[in-house]
Amino acid sequence: MKTTFQLFLLAGIAMHTVTAFAICSPVPGADQIWSNPSLHWVLIGEMHGSNETPFAFENLVCDALARGKQVTVALERPSSEQSSLDDILTAQNLSSAKEHLLKLPGWQKGMDGRASEAMLRLLISLRTLRKEYPALRVFAFEAPYAGTAAGARDEAMGRALLALKARQPNHLILVLTGNVHAMQRAMFGYDFAAMYLPQKEVVTLEATDRGGESWSNSGGACGASEGGVPDKSFSRPYGIYFDPSLAPFGTVNGVLALGRPLTASPPAAGEPTPLPACREKFLLQQHALNKAK
């Protein structure tokens, strides 16, 4: 028997043309964000490649808009995609805009969960929301960077988010990114994107789950595999909790507990031909596992 959440998720997937309010609901605990006028950035750190986190993030955006916030959504997509992302929100012909987006390299070769079907659904849902809230914007903050230093990419992303404040000074910037980039204390010997933002103006939350699968690129193999960021309490209800000690790893302000197992969301553009090395490695690993059973 499907849970209420699963039925709600399926409705959100299938009913893109329905009014935005029919496919999103307030996020428990989010009032702690909306009531803080000093906040300018809210970072949600996720395990890429699930259906559940983009769906919860969509609800967070909708909740913010319903509370009267002007919102810019920042996604971990290459800045070169900006015009195509804008078209998803504004072009008269959505089918054409979607077709163009999925032909871009980051979607054709996106095997790490960031170019998933769930991410595409999120974008289309934002298009629906924008009809009710024309000030809604989407920003691709994965900026180009030079050099091969371990933290160069995070620095470029952090500075891109920082610069966004000058462009949208009255907007609350809601950011969906990989969970490591949302950390507020250095690991692996370098600073993360969130650390380039004024700490008094930013909240970072780690999305936690109850196990399940995500489509990710791990250890050089990409596909639907077990693992996420299991909540420290598998009975914790869906919602936002401001307590750094609840985070399974790293330093953040709290957690966005999904309250559900993850389900994997495959690449929106399908599998490329020929298969990339990470996909071949994953399929070989699965074959070996099945053979061993």
PDB file of C-alpha atoms in Angstrom:
ATOM      1  CA  MET A   1       0.000   0.000   0.000  1.00  0.00           C
ATOM      2  CA  LYS A   2       1.367   3.395  -0.963  1.00  0.00           C
ATOM      3  CA  THR A   3       1.938   5.928   1.813  1.00  0.00           C
ATOM      4  CA  THR A   4       0.311   9.357   1.774  1.00  0.00           C
ATOM      5  CA  PHE A   5       3.696  10.882   0.896  1.00  0.00           C
ATOM      6  CA  GLN A   6       4.195   8.533  -2.068  1.00  0.00           C
ATOM      7  CA  LEU A   7       0.758   9.353  -3.427  1.00  0.00           C
ATOM      8  CA  PHE A   8       1.499  13.048  -2.969  1.00  0.00           C
ATOM      9  CA  LEU A   9       4.802  12.646  -4.795  1.00  0.00           C
ATOM     10  CA  LEU A  10       3.164  10.850  -7.715  1.00  0.00           C
ATOM     11  CA  ALA A  11       0.591  13.612  -7.971  1.00  0.00           C
ATOM     12  CA  GLY A  12       3.377  16.192  -8.136  1.00  0.00           C
ATOM     13  CA  ILE A  13       5.123  14.244 -10.888  1.00  0.00           C
ATOM     14  CA  ALA A  14       2.081  13.820 -13.086  1.00  0.00           C
ATOM     15  CA  MET A  15       0.210  17.097 -12.686  1.00  0.00           C
ATOM     16  CA  HIS A  16       2.602  19.768 -13.976  1.00  0.00           C
ATOM     17  CA  THR A  17      -0.273  21.820 -15.357  1.00  0.00           C
ATOM     18  CA  VAL A  18      -2.120  21.997 -12.047  1.00  0.00           C
ATOM     19  CA  THR A  19      -1.998  25.198 -10.024  1.00  0.00           C
ATOM     20  CA  ALA A  20       1.124  25.374  -7.866  1.00  0.00           C
ATOM     21  CA  PHE A  21      -0.806  25.237  -4.598  1.00  0.00           C
ATOM     22  CA  ALA A  22      -2.121  21.775  -5.485  1.00  0.00           C
ATOM     23  CA  ILE A  23       1.345  20.225  -5.531  1.00  0.00           C
ATOM     24  CA  CYS A  24       3.110  21.800  -2.564  1.00  0.00           C
ATOM     25  CA  SER A  25       2.522  22.368   1.128  1.00  0.00           C
ATOM     26  CA  PRO A  26       4.191  24.181   4.045  1.00  0.00           C
ATOM     27  CA  VAL A  27       7.348  22.596   5.443  1.00  0.00           C
ATOM     28  CA  PRO A  28       7.064  22.001   9.208  1.00  0.00           C
ATOM     29  CA  GLY A  29       9.575  24.149  11.060  1.00  0.00           C
ATOM     30  CA  ALA A  30      10.201  26.525   8.136  1.00  0.00           C
ATOM     31  CA  ASP A  31       8.572  29.374  10.046  1.00  0.00           C
ATOM     32  CA  GLN A  32      11.885  29.683  11.908  1.00  0.00           C
ATOM     33  CA  ILE A  33      13.398  30.782   8.586  1.00  0.00           C
ATOM     34  CA  TRP A  34      10.607  33.078   7.423  1.00  0.00           C
ATOM     35  CA  SER A  35      10.533  34.920  10.747  1.00  0.00           C
ATOM     36  CA  ASN A  36      14.253  35.801  10.627  1.00  0.00           C
ATOM     37  CA  PRO A  37      14.649  39.049   8.623  1.00  0.00           C
ATOM     38  CA  SER A  38      18.465  38.897   8.711  1.00  0.00           C
ATOM     39  CA  LEU A  39      18.662  35.759   6.567  1.00  0.00           C
ATOM     40  CA  HIS A  40      19.613  36.160   2.927  1.00  0.00           C
ATOM     41  CA  TRP A  41      20.663  32.602   1.977  1.00  0.00           C
ATOM     42  CA  VAL A  42      19.197  29.218   2.906  1.00  0.00           C
ATOM     43  CA  LEU A  43      21.290  26.264   1.736  1.00  0.00           C
ATOM     44  CA  ILE A  44      19.808  22.766   1.558  1.00  0.00           C
ATOM     45  CA  GLY A  45      22.586  20.197   1.265  1.00  0.00           C
ATOM     46  CA  GLU A  46      21.419  16.988  -0.392  1.00  0.00           C
ATOM     47  CA  MET A  47      22.589  13.596  -1.541  1.00  0.00           C
ATOM     48  CA  HIS A  48      22.176  14.063  -5.300  1.00  0.00           C
ATOM     49  CA  GLY A  49      19.890  11.811  -7.310  1.00  0.00           C
ATOM     50  CA  SER A  50      16.774  11.300  -5.177  1.00  0.00           C
ATOM     51  CA  ASN A  51      13.134  12.128  -5.835  1.00  0.00           C
ATOM     52  CA  GLU A  52      12.491  13.223  -2.279  1.00  0.00           C
ATOM     53  CA  THR A  53      14.859  16.164  -1.727  1.00  0.00           C
ATOM     54  CA  PRO A  54      13.925  18.157  -4.868  1.00  0.00           C
ATOM     55  CA  PHE A  55      10.270  17.576  -3.979  1.00  0.00           C
ATOM     56  CA  ALA A  56      10.792  18.868  -0.420  1.00  0.00           C
ATOM     57  CA  PHE A  57      12.804  21.801  -1.789  1.00  0.00           C
ATOM     58  CA  GLU A  58       9.924  22.679  -4.114  1.00  0.00           C
ATOM     59  CA  ASN A  59       7.639  22.792  -1.083  1.00  0.00           C
ATOM     60  CA  LEU A  60      10.120  25.064   0.686  1.00  0.00           C
ATOM     61  CA  VAL A  61      10.136  27.485  -2.258  1.00  0.00           C
ATOM     62  CA  CYS A  62       6.349  27.464  -2.438  1.00  0.00           C
ATOM     63  CA  ASP A  63       6.112  28.021   1.318  1.00  0.00           C
ATOM     64  CA  ALA A  64       8.463  31.018   1.117  1.00  0.00           C
ATOM     65  CA  LEU A  65       6.473  32.572  -1.704  1.00  0.00           C
ATOM     66  CA  ALA A  66       3.200  32.026   0.122  1.00  0.00           C
ATOM     67  CA  ARG A  67       4.705  33.850   3.134  1.00  0.00           C
ATOM     68  CA  GLY A  68       5.320  36.909   0.978  1.00  0.00           C
ATOM     69  CA  LYS A  69       9.033  36.353   0.318  1.00  0.00           C
ATOM     70  CA  GLN A  70      10.648  37.310  -2.964  1.00  0.00           C
ATOM     71  CA  VAL A  71      12.670  34.254  -3.931  1.00  0.00           C
ATOM     72  CA  THR A  72      15.643  33.386  -6.100  1.00  0.00           C
ATOM     73  CA  VAL A  73      16.294  29.659  -6.441  1.00  0.00           C
ATOM     74  CA  ALA A  74      19.988  28.833  -6.826  1.00  0.00           C
ATOM     75  CA  LEU A  75      20.814  25.427  -8.316  1.00  0.00           C
ATOM     76  CA  GLU A  76      24.120  23.620  -8.662  1.00  0.00           C
ATOM     77  CA  ARG A  77      24.054  23.848 -12.438  1.00  0.00           C
ATOM     78  CA  PRO A  78      26.740  25.319 -14.757  1.00  0.00           C
ATOM     79  CA  SER A  79      26.346  29.055 -15.311  1.00  0.00           C
ATOM     80  CA  SER A  80      26.496  28.336 -19.064  1.00  0.00           C
ATOM     81  CA  GLU A  81      22.978  26.883 -18.740  1.00  0.00           C
ATOM     82  CA  GLN A  82      21.449  30.108 -17.419  1.00  0.00           C
ATOM     83  CA  SER A  83      19.588  31.117 -20.569  1.00  0.00           C
ATOM     84  CA  SER A  84      18.181  27.605 -20.978  1.00  0.00           C
ATOM     85  CA  LEU A  85      17.007  27.542 -17.366  1.00  0.00           C
ATOM     86  CA  ASP A  86      15.362  30.918 -17.898  1.00  0.00           C
ATOM     87  CA  ASP A  87      13.569  29.490 -20.923  1.00  0.00           C
ATOM     88  CA  ILE A  88      12.138  26.631 -18.852  1.00  0.00           C
ATOM     89  CA  LEU A  89      10.538  29.263 -16.632  1.00  0.00           C
ATOM     90  CA  THR A  90       9.455  31.768 -19.262  1.00  0.00           C
ATOM     91  CA  ALA A  91       9.371  30.357 -22.814  1.00  0.00           C
ATOM     92  CA  GLN A  92       5.949  30.061 -24.376  1.00  0.00           C
ATOM     93  CA  ASN A  93       6.785  26.624 -25.777  1.00  0.00           C
ATOM     94  CA  LEU A  94       7.812  24.483 -22.802  1.00  0.00           C
ATOM     95  CA  SER A  95       8.391  21.363 -24.910  1.00  0.00           C
ATOM     96  CA  SER A  96      10.931  23.172 -27.064  1.00  0.00           C
ATOM     97  CA  ALA A  97      12.660  24.703 -24.034  1.00  0.00           C
ATOM     98  CA  LYS A  98      12.864  21.314 -22.331  1.00  0.00           C
ATOM     99  CA  GLU A  99      14.220  19.644 -25.468  1.00  0.00           C
ATOM    100  CA  HIS A 100      16.950  22.285 -25.756  1.00  0.00           C
ATOM    101  CA  LEU A 101      17.903  21.968 -22.088  1.00  0.00           C
ATOM    102  CA  LEU A 102      18.233  18.196 -22.260  1.00  0.00           C
ATOM    103  CA  LYS A 103      20.596  18.472 -25.234  1.00  0.00           C
ATOM    104  CA  LEU A 104      23.126  20.489 -23.222  1.00  0.00           C
ATOM    105  CA  PRO A 105      26.309  18.634 -22.166  1.00  0.00           C
ATOM    106  CA  GLY A 106      25.520  18.851 -18.445  1.00  0.00           C
ATOM    107  CA  TRP A 107      22.250  16.990 -19.014  1.00  0.00           C
ATOM    108  CA  GLN A 108      23.415  14.645 -21.750  1.00  0.00           C
ATOM    109  CA  LYS A 109      26.336  13.468 -19.643  1.00  0.00           C
ATOM    110  CA  GLY A 110      24.926  14.164 -16.164  1.00  0.00           C
ATOM    111  CA  MET A 111      25.468  10.914 -14.312  1.00  0.00           C
ATOM    112  CA  ASP A 112      25.872  12.200 -10.738  1.00  0.00           C
ATOM    113  CA  GLY A 113      22.212  12.886  -9.914  1.00  0.00           C
ATOM    114  CA  ARG A 114      22.221  16.633 -10.545  1.00  0.00           C
ATOM    115  CA  ALA A 115      20.574  16.239 -13.968  1.00  0.00           C
ATOM    116  CA  SER A 116      17.895  13.847 -12.793  1.00  0.00           C
ATOM    117  CA  GLU A 117      14.255  13.542 -13.733  1.00  0.00           C
ATOM    118  CA  ALA A 118      13.446  14.958 -10.288  1.00  0.00           C
ATOM    119  CA  MET A 119      15.528  18.056 -11.003  1.00  0.00           C
ATOM    120  CA  LEU A 120      13.712  18.579 -14.289  1.00  0.00           C
ATOM    121  CA  ARG A 121      10.375  18.214 -12.497  1.00  0.00           C
ATOM    122  CA  LEU A 122      11.541  20.813  -9.991  1.00  0.00           C
ATOM    123  CA  LEU A 123      12.292  23.269 -12.792  1.00  0.00           C
ATOM    124  CA  ILE A 124       8.893  22.706 -14.390  1.00  0.00           C
ATOM    125  CA  SER A 125       7.222  23.177 -11.007  1.00  0.00           C
ATOM    126  CA  LEU A 126       9.073  26.483 -10.621  1.00  0.00           C
ATOM    127  CA  ARG A 127       7.639  27.508 -13.988  1.00  0.00           C
ATOM    128  CA  THR A 128       4.161  26.864 -12.587  1.00  0.00           C
ATOM    129  CA  LEU A 129       4.941  28.849  -9.448  1.00  0.00           C
ATOM    130  CA  ARG A 130       6.280  31.742 -11.492  1.00  0.00           C
ATOM    131  CA  LYS A 131       2.865  32.192 -13.083  1.00  0.00           C
ATOM    132  CA  GLU A 132       1.592  33.140  -9.629  1.00  0.00           C
ATOM    133  CA  TYR A 133       4.820  34.864  -8.507  1.00  0.00           C
ATOM    134  CA  PRO A 134       6.471  36.627 -11.492  1.00  0.00           C
ATOM    135  CA  ALA A 135       9.434  37.814  -9.382  1.00  0.00           C
ATOM    136  CA  LEU A 136      10.650  34.225  -8.899  1.00  0.00           C
ATOM    137  CA  ARG A 137      14.100  33.678 -10.399  1.00  0.00           C
ATOM    138  CA  VAL A 138      16.404  30.700 -10.968  1.00  0.00           C
ATOM    139  CA  PHE A 139      20.181  31.076 -10.862  1.00  0.00           C
ATOM    140  CA  ALA A 140      22.830  28.568 -11.996  1.00  0.00           C
ATOM    141  CA  PHE A 141      25.667  29.138  -9.527  1.00  0.00           C
ATOM    142  CA  GLU A 142      28.287  26.610 -10.634  1.00  0.00           C
ATOM    143  CA  ALA A 143      30.675  29.250 -11.960  1.00  0.00           C
ATOM    144  CA  PRO A 144      33.806  28.664 -14.071  1.00  0.00           C
ATOM    145  CA  TYR A 145      37.053  28.504 -12.132  1.00  0.00           C
ATOM    146  CA  ALA A 146      40.754  28.360 -12.892  1.00  0.00           C
ATOM    147  CA  GLY A 147      43.369  26.011 -11.578  1.00  0.00           C
ATOM    148  CA  THR A 148      43.193  22.553 -10.063  1.00  0.00           C
ATOM    149  CA  ALA A 149      43.272  23.398  -6.346  1.00  0.00           C
ATOM    150  CA  ALA A 150      40.945  21.166  -4.329  1.00  0.00           C
ATOM    151  CA  GLY A 151      38.771  24.061  -3.174  1.00  0.00           C
ATOM    152  CA  ALA A 152      38.689  26.079  -6.388  1.00  0.00           C
ATOM    153  CA  ARG A 153      35.227  24.906  -7.424  1.00  0.00           C
ATOM    154  CA  ASP A 154      33.713  25.605  -4.004  1.00  0.00           C
ATOM    155  CA  GLU A 155      35.273  29.054  -3.911  1.00  0.00           C
ATOM    156  CA  ALA A 156      33.834  29.906  -7.333  1.00  0.00           C
ATOM    157  CA  MET A 157      30.381  28.695  -6.289  1.00  0.00           C
ATOM    158  CA  GLY A 158      30.540  30.553  -2.985  1.00  0.00           C
ATOM    159  CA  ARG A 159      31.563  33.813  -4.622  1.00  0.00           C
ATOM    160  CA  ALA A 160      28.814  33.402  -7.247  1.00  0.00           C
ATOM    161  CA  LEU A 161      26.223  33.061  -4.470  1.00  0.00           C
ATOM    162  CA  LEU A 162      27.712  36.032  -2.654  1.00  0.00           C
ATOM    163  CA  ALA A 163      27.533  38.213  -5.767  1.00  0.00           C
ATOM    164  CA  LEU A 164      23.892  37.244  -6.223  1.00  0.00           C
ATOM    165  CA  LYS A 165      22.940  39.374  -3.212  1.00  0.00           C
ATOM    166  CA  ALA A 166      23.941  42.551  -5.071  1.00  0.00           C
ATOM    167  CA  ARG A 167      21.793  41.513  -8.040  1.00  0.00           C
ATOM    168  CA  GLN A 168      18.765  40.507  -5.955  1.00  0.00           C
ATOM    169  CA  PRO A 169      19.123  42.486  -2.689  1.00  0.00           C
ATOM    170  CA  ASN A 170      15.509  41.977  -1.639  1.00  0.00           C
ATOM    171  CA  HIS A 171      15.328  38.273  -2.452  1.00  0.00           C
ATOM    172  CA  LEU A 172      15.675  35.300  -0.154  1.00  0.00           C
ATOM    173  CA  ILE A 173      18.070  32.970  -1.956  1.00  0.00           C
ATOM    174  CA  LEU A 174      17.098  29.311  -1.562  1.00  0.00           C
ATOM    175  CA  VAL A 175      19.967  27.056  -2.591  1.00  0.00           C
ATOM    176  CA  LEU A 176      19.864  23.345  -3.467  1.00  0.00           C
ATOM    177  CA  THR A 177      23.345  21.863  -3.570  1.00  0.00           C
ATOM    178  CA  GLY A 178      25.416  18.837  -2.666  1.00  0.00           C
ATOM    179  CA  ASN A 179      25.601  18.439   1.093  1.00  0.00           C
ATOM    180  CA  VAL A 180      29.358  18.994   1.308  1.00  0.00           C
ATOM    181  CA  HIS A 181      29.090  22.435  -0.345  1.00  0.00           C
ATOM    182  CA  ALA A 182      26.661  23.537   2.397  1.00  0.00           C
ATOM    183  CA  MET A 183      29.065  22.767   5.254  1.00  0.00           C
ATOM    184  CA  GLN A 184      30.140  25.661   7.475  1.00  0.00           C
ATOM    185  CA  ARG A 185      33.470  24.247   8.584  1.00  0.00           C
ATOM    186  CA  ALA A 186      36.359  23.163   6.364  1.00  0.00           C
ATOM    187  CA  MET A 187      36.947  19.494   5.629  1.00  0.00           C
ATOM    188  CA  PHE A 188      39.371  17.780   3.246  1.00  0.00           C
ATOM    189  CA  GLY A 189      41.700  20.760   3.616  1.00  0.00           C
ATOM    190  CA  TYR A 190      39.589  23.479   1.984  1.00  0.00           C
ATOM    191  CA  ASP A 191      36.629  25.814   2.558  1.00  0.00           C
ATOM    192  CA  PHE A 192      33.205  25.024   1.145  1.00  0.00           C
ATOM    193  CA  ALA A 193      30.851  27.288  -0.810  1.00  0.00           C
ATOM    194  CA  ALA A 194      28.729  28.188   2.245  1.00  0.00           C
ATOM    195  CA  MET A 195      31.802  29.529   4.038  1.00  0.00           C
ATOM    196  CA  TYR A 196      32.134  32.427   1.570  1.00  0.00           C
ATOM    197  CA  LEU A 197      28.777  33.842   2.719  1.00  0.00           C
ATOM    198  CA  PRO A 198      28.250  36.142   5.748  1.00  0.00           C
ATOM    199  CA  GLN A 199      27.518  33.649   8.513  1.00  0.00           C
ATOM    200  CA  LYS A 200      24.903  35.862  10.181  1.00  0.00           C
ATOM    201  CA  GLU A 201      22.909  35.944   6.938  1.00  0.00           C
ATOM    202  CA  VAL A 202      22.969  32.260   6.045  1.00  0.00           C
ATOM    203  CA  VAL A 203      21.331  29.057   7.270  1.00  0.00           C
ATOM    204  CA  THR A 204      22.561  25.656   6.144  1.00  0.00           C
ATOM    205  CA  LEU A 205      20.519  22.484   6.519  1.00  0.00           C
ATOM    206  CA  GLU A 206      21.505  18.901   5.771  1.00  0.00           C
ATOM    207  CA  ALA A 207      18.788  16.781   4.141  1.00  0.00           C
ATOM    208  CA  THR A 208      18.454  13.492   6.034  1.00  0.00           C
ATOM    209  CA  ASP A 209      16.519  10.371   5.147  1.00  0.00           C
ATOM    210  CA  ARG A 210      15.582   6.867   6.248  1.00  0.00           C
ATOM    211  CA  GLY A 211      17.876   5.005   3.888  1.00  0.00           C
ATOM    212  CA  GLY A 212      16.811   3.909   0.425  1.00  0.00           C
ATOM    213  CA  GLU A 213      18.505   4.588  -2.891  1.00  0.00           C
ATOM    214  CA  SER A 214      19.773   7.557  -4.870  1.00  0.00           C
ATOM    215  CA  TRP A 215      21.215   7.838  -8.364  1.00  0.00           C
ATOM    216  CA  SER A 216      24.762   8.965  -7.726  1.00  0.00           C
ATOM    217  CA  ASN A 217      28.338   8.730  -8.927  1.00  0.00           C
ATOM    218  CA  SER A 218      30.262   7.067  -6.146  1.00  0.00           C
ATOM    219  CA  GLY A 219      33.710   5.566  -6.388  1.00  0.00           C
ATOM    220  CA  GLY A 220      33.695   6.093 -10.142  1.00  0.00           C
ATOM    221  CA  ALA A 221      30.465   4.103 -10.619  1.00  0.00           C
ATOM    222  CA  CYS A 222      27.149   5.809 -11.430  1.00  0.00           C
ATOM    223  CA  GLY A 223      23.689   4.397 -10.940  1.00  0.00           C
ATOM    224  CA  ALA A 224      20.918   3.707  -8.454  1.00  0.00           C
ATOM    225  CA  SER A 225      22.583   2.482  -5.305  1.00  0.00           C
ATOM    226  CA  GLU A 226      21.892   2.221  -1.595  1.00  0.00           C
ATOM    227  CA  GLY A 227      22.854   5.103   0.576  1.00  0.00           C
ATOM    228  CA  GLY A 228      21.897   8.598   1.496  1.00  0.00           C
ATOM    229  CA  VAL A 229      22.328  10.568   4.693  1.00  0.00           C
ATOM    230  CA  PRO A 230      20.398   8.534   7.271  1.00  0.00           C
ATOM    231  CA  ASP A 231      18.839  10.608  10.016  1.00  0.00           C
ATOM    232  CA  LYS A 232      20.158   9.941  13.511  1.00  0.00           C
ATOM    233  CA  SER A 233      16.564   9.093  14.446  1.00  0.00           C
ATOM    234  CA  PHE A 234      14.635   7.094  11.868  1.00  0.00           C
ATOM    235  CA  SER A 235      11.402   8.107  13.612  1.00  0.00           C
ATOM    236  CA  ARG A 236      12.012  11.837  13.135  1.00  0.00           C
ATOM    237  CA  PRO A 237       9.021  13.396  11.312  1.00  0.00           C
ATOM    238  CA  TYR A 238       9.360  15.394   8.111  1.00  0.00           C
ATOM    239  CA  GLY A 239      10.408  18.959   8.793  1.00  0.00           C
ATOM    240  CA  ILE A 240      13.178  21.428   9.624  1.00  0.00           C
ATOM    241  CA  TYR A 241      15.060  21.152  12.903  1.00  0.00           C
ATOM    242  CA  PHE A 242      17.539  23.793  14.028  1.00  0.00           C
ATOM    243  CA  ASP A 243      20.123  21.843  16.005  1.00  0.00           C
ATOM    244  CA  PRO A 244      23.669  21.327  14.664  1.00  0.00           C
ATOM    245  CA  SER A 245      24.040  18.126  16.689  1.00  0.00           C
ATOM    246  CA  LEU A 246      21.359  16.433  14.555  1.00  0.00           C
ATOM    247  CA  ALA A 247      23.532  16.487  11.424  1.00  0.00           C
ATOM    248  CA  PRO A 248      24.968  13.044  10.630  1.00  0.00           C
ATOM    249  CA  PHE A 249      28.221  14.628   9.459  1.00  0.00           C
ATOM    250  CA  GLY A 250      29.820  18.014   8.962  1.00  0.00           C
ATOM    251  CA  THR A 251      28.894  21.372  10.472  1.00  0.00           C
ATOM    252  CA  VAL A 252      25.514  22.876   9.581  1.00  0.00           C
ATOM    253  CA  ASN A 253      22.748  24.713  11.447  1.00  0.00           C
ATOM    254  CA  GLY A 254      20.354  21.794  11.433  1.00  0.00           C
ATOM    255  CA  VAL A 255      18.573  19.257   9.268  1.00  0.00           C
ATOM    256  CA  LEU A 256      15.745  19.005   6.791  1.00  0.00           C
ATOM    257  CA  ALA A 257      14.442  15.588   7.795  1.00  0.00           C
ATOM    258  CA  LEU A 258      12.685  14.027   4.827  1.00  0.00           C
ATOM    259  CA  GLY A 259      11.045  11.435   7.060  1.00  0.00           C
ATOM    260  CA  ARG A 260      11.120   8.886   4.217  1.00  0.00           C
ATOM    261  CA  PRO A 261      13.518   6.513   2.458  1.00  0.00           C
ATOM    262  CA  LEU A 262      15.068   7.882  -0.714  1.00  0.00           C
ATOM    263  CA  THR A 263      14.047   6.645  -4.152  1.00  0.00           C
ATOM    264  CA  ALA A 264      16.475   7.005  -7.032  1.00  0.00           C
ATOM    265  CA  SER A 265      15.809   9.468  -9.850  1.00  0.00           C
ATOM    266  CA  PRO A 266      17.633   8.574 -13.105  1.00  0.00           C
ATOM    267  CA  PRO A 267      19.070  11.063 -15.620  1.00  0.00           C
ATOM    268  CA  ALA A 268      16.373  13.151 -17.305  1.00  0.00           C
ATOM    269  CA  ALA A 269      18.047  12.827 -20.699  1.00  0.00           C
ATOM    270  CA  GLY A 270      18.397   9.063 -20.425  1.00  0.00           C
ATOM    271  CA  GLU A 271      21.629   7.145 -20.711  1.00  0.00           C
ATOM    272  CA  PRO A 272      24.092   8.507 -23.255  1.00  0.00           C
ATOM    273  CA  THR A 273      25.528   6.454 -26.081  1.00  0.00           C
ATOM    274  CA  PRO A 274      28.185   5.227 -25.778  1.00  0.00           C
ATOM    275  CA  LEU A 275      27.897   4.626 -22.054  1.00  0.00           C
ATOM    276  CA  PRO A 276      30.312   6.645 -19.934  1.00  0.00           C
ATOM    277  CA  ALA A 277      32.964   4.791 -17.976  1.00  0.00           C
ATOM    278  CA  CYS A 278      31.179   5.352 -14.645  1.00  0.00           C
ATOM    279  CA  ARG A 279      28.013   3.705 -15.975  1.00  0.00           C
ATOM    280  CA  GLU A 280      29.894   0.742 -17.411  1.00  0.00           C
ATOM    281  CA  LYS A 281      31.628   0.257 -14.069  1.00  0.00           C
ATOM    282  CA  PHE A 282      28.306   0.349 -12.206  1.00  0.00           C
ATOM    283  CA  LEU A 283      26.697  -2.206 -14.530  1.00  0.00           C
ATOM    284  CA  LEU A 284      29.693  -4.519 -14.193  1.00  0.00           C
ATOM    285  CA  GLN A 285      29.466  -4.259 -10.406  1.00  0.00           C
ATOM    286  CA  GLN A 286      25.741  -5.055 -10.496  1.00  0.00           C
ATOM    287  CA  HIS A 287      26.371  -8.032 -12.758  1.00  0.00           C
ATOM    288  CA  ALA A 288      28.968  -9.354 -10.353  1.00  0.00           C
ATOM    289  CA  LEU A 289      26.616  -8.902  -7.403  1.00  0.00           C
ATOM    290  CA  ASN A 290      23.766 -10.687  -9.153  1.00  0.00           C
ATOM    291  CA  LYS A 291      26.066 -13.507 -10.170  1.00  0.00           C
ATOM    292  CA  ALA A 292      27.235 -13.916  -6.581  1.00  0.00           C
ATOM    293  CA  LYS A 293      23.672 -14.284  -5.245  1.00  0.00           C
TER     294      LYS A 293
END
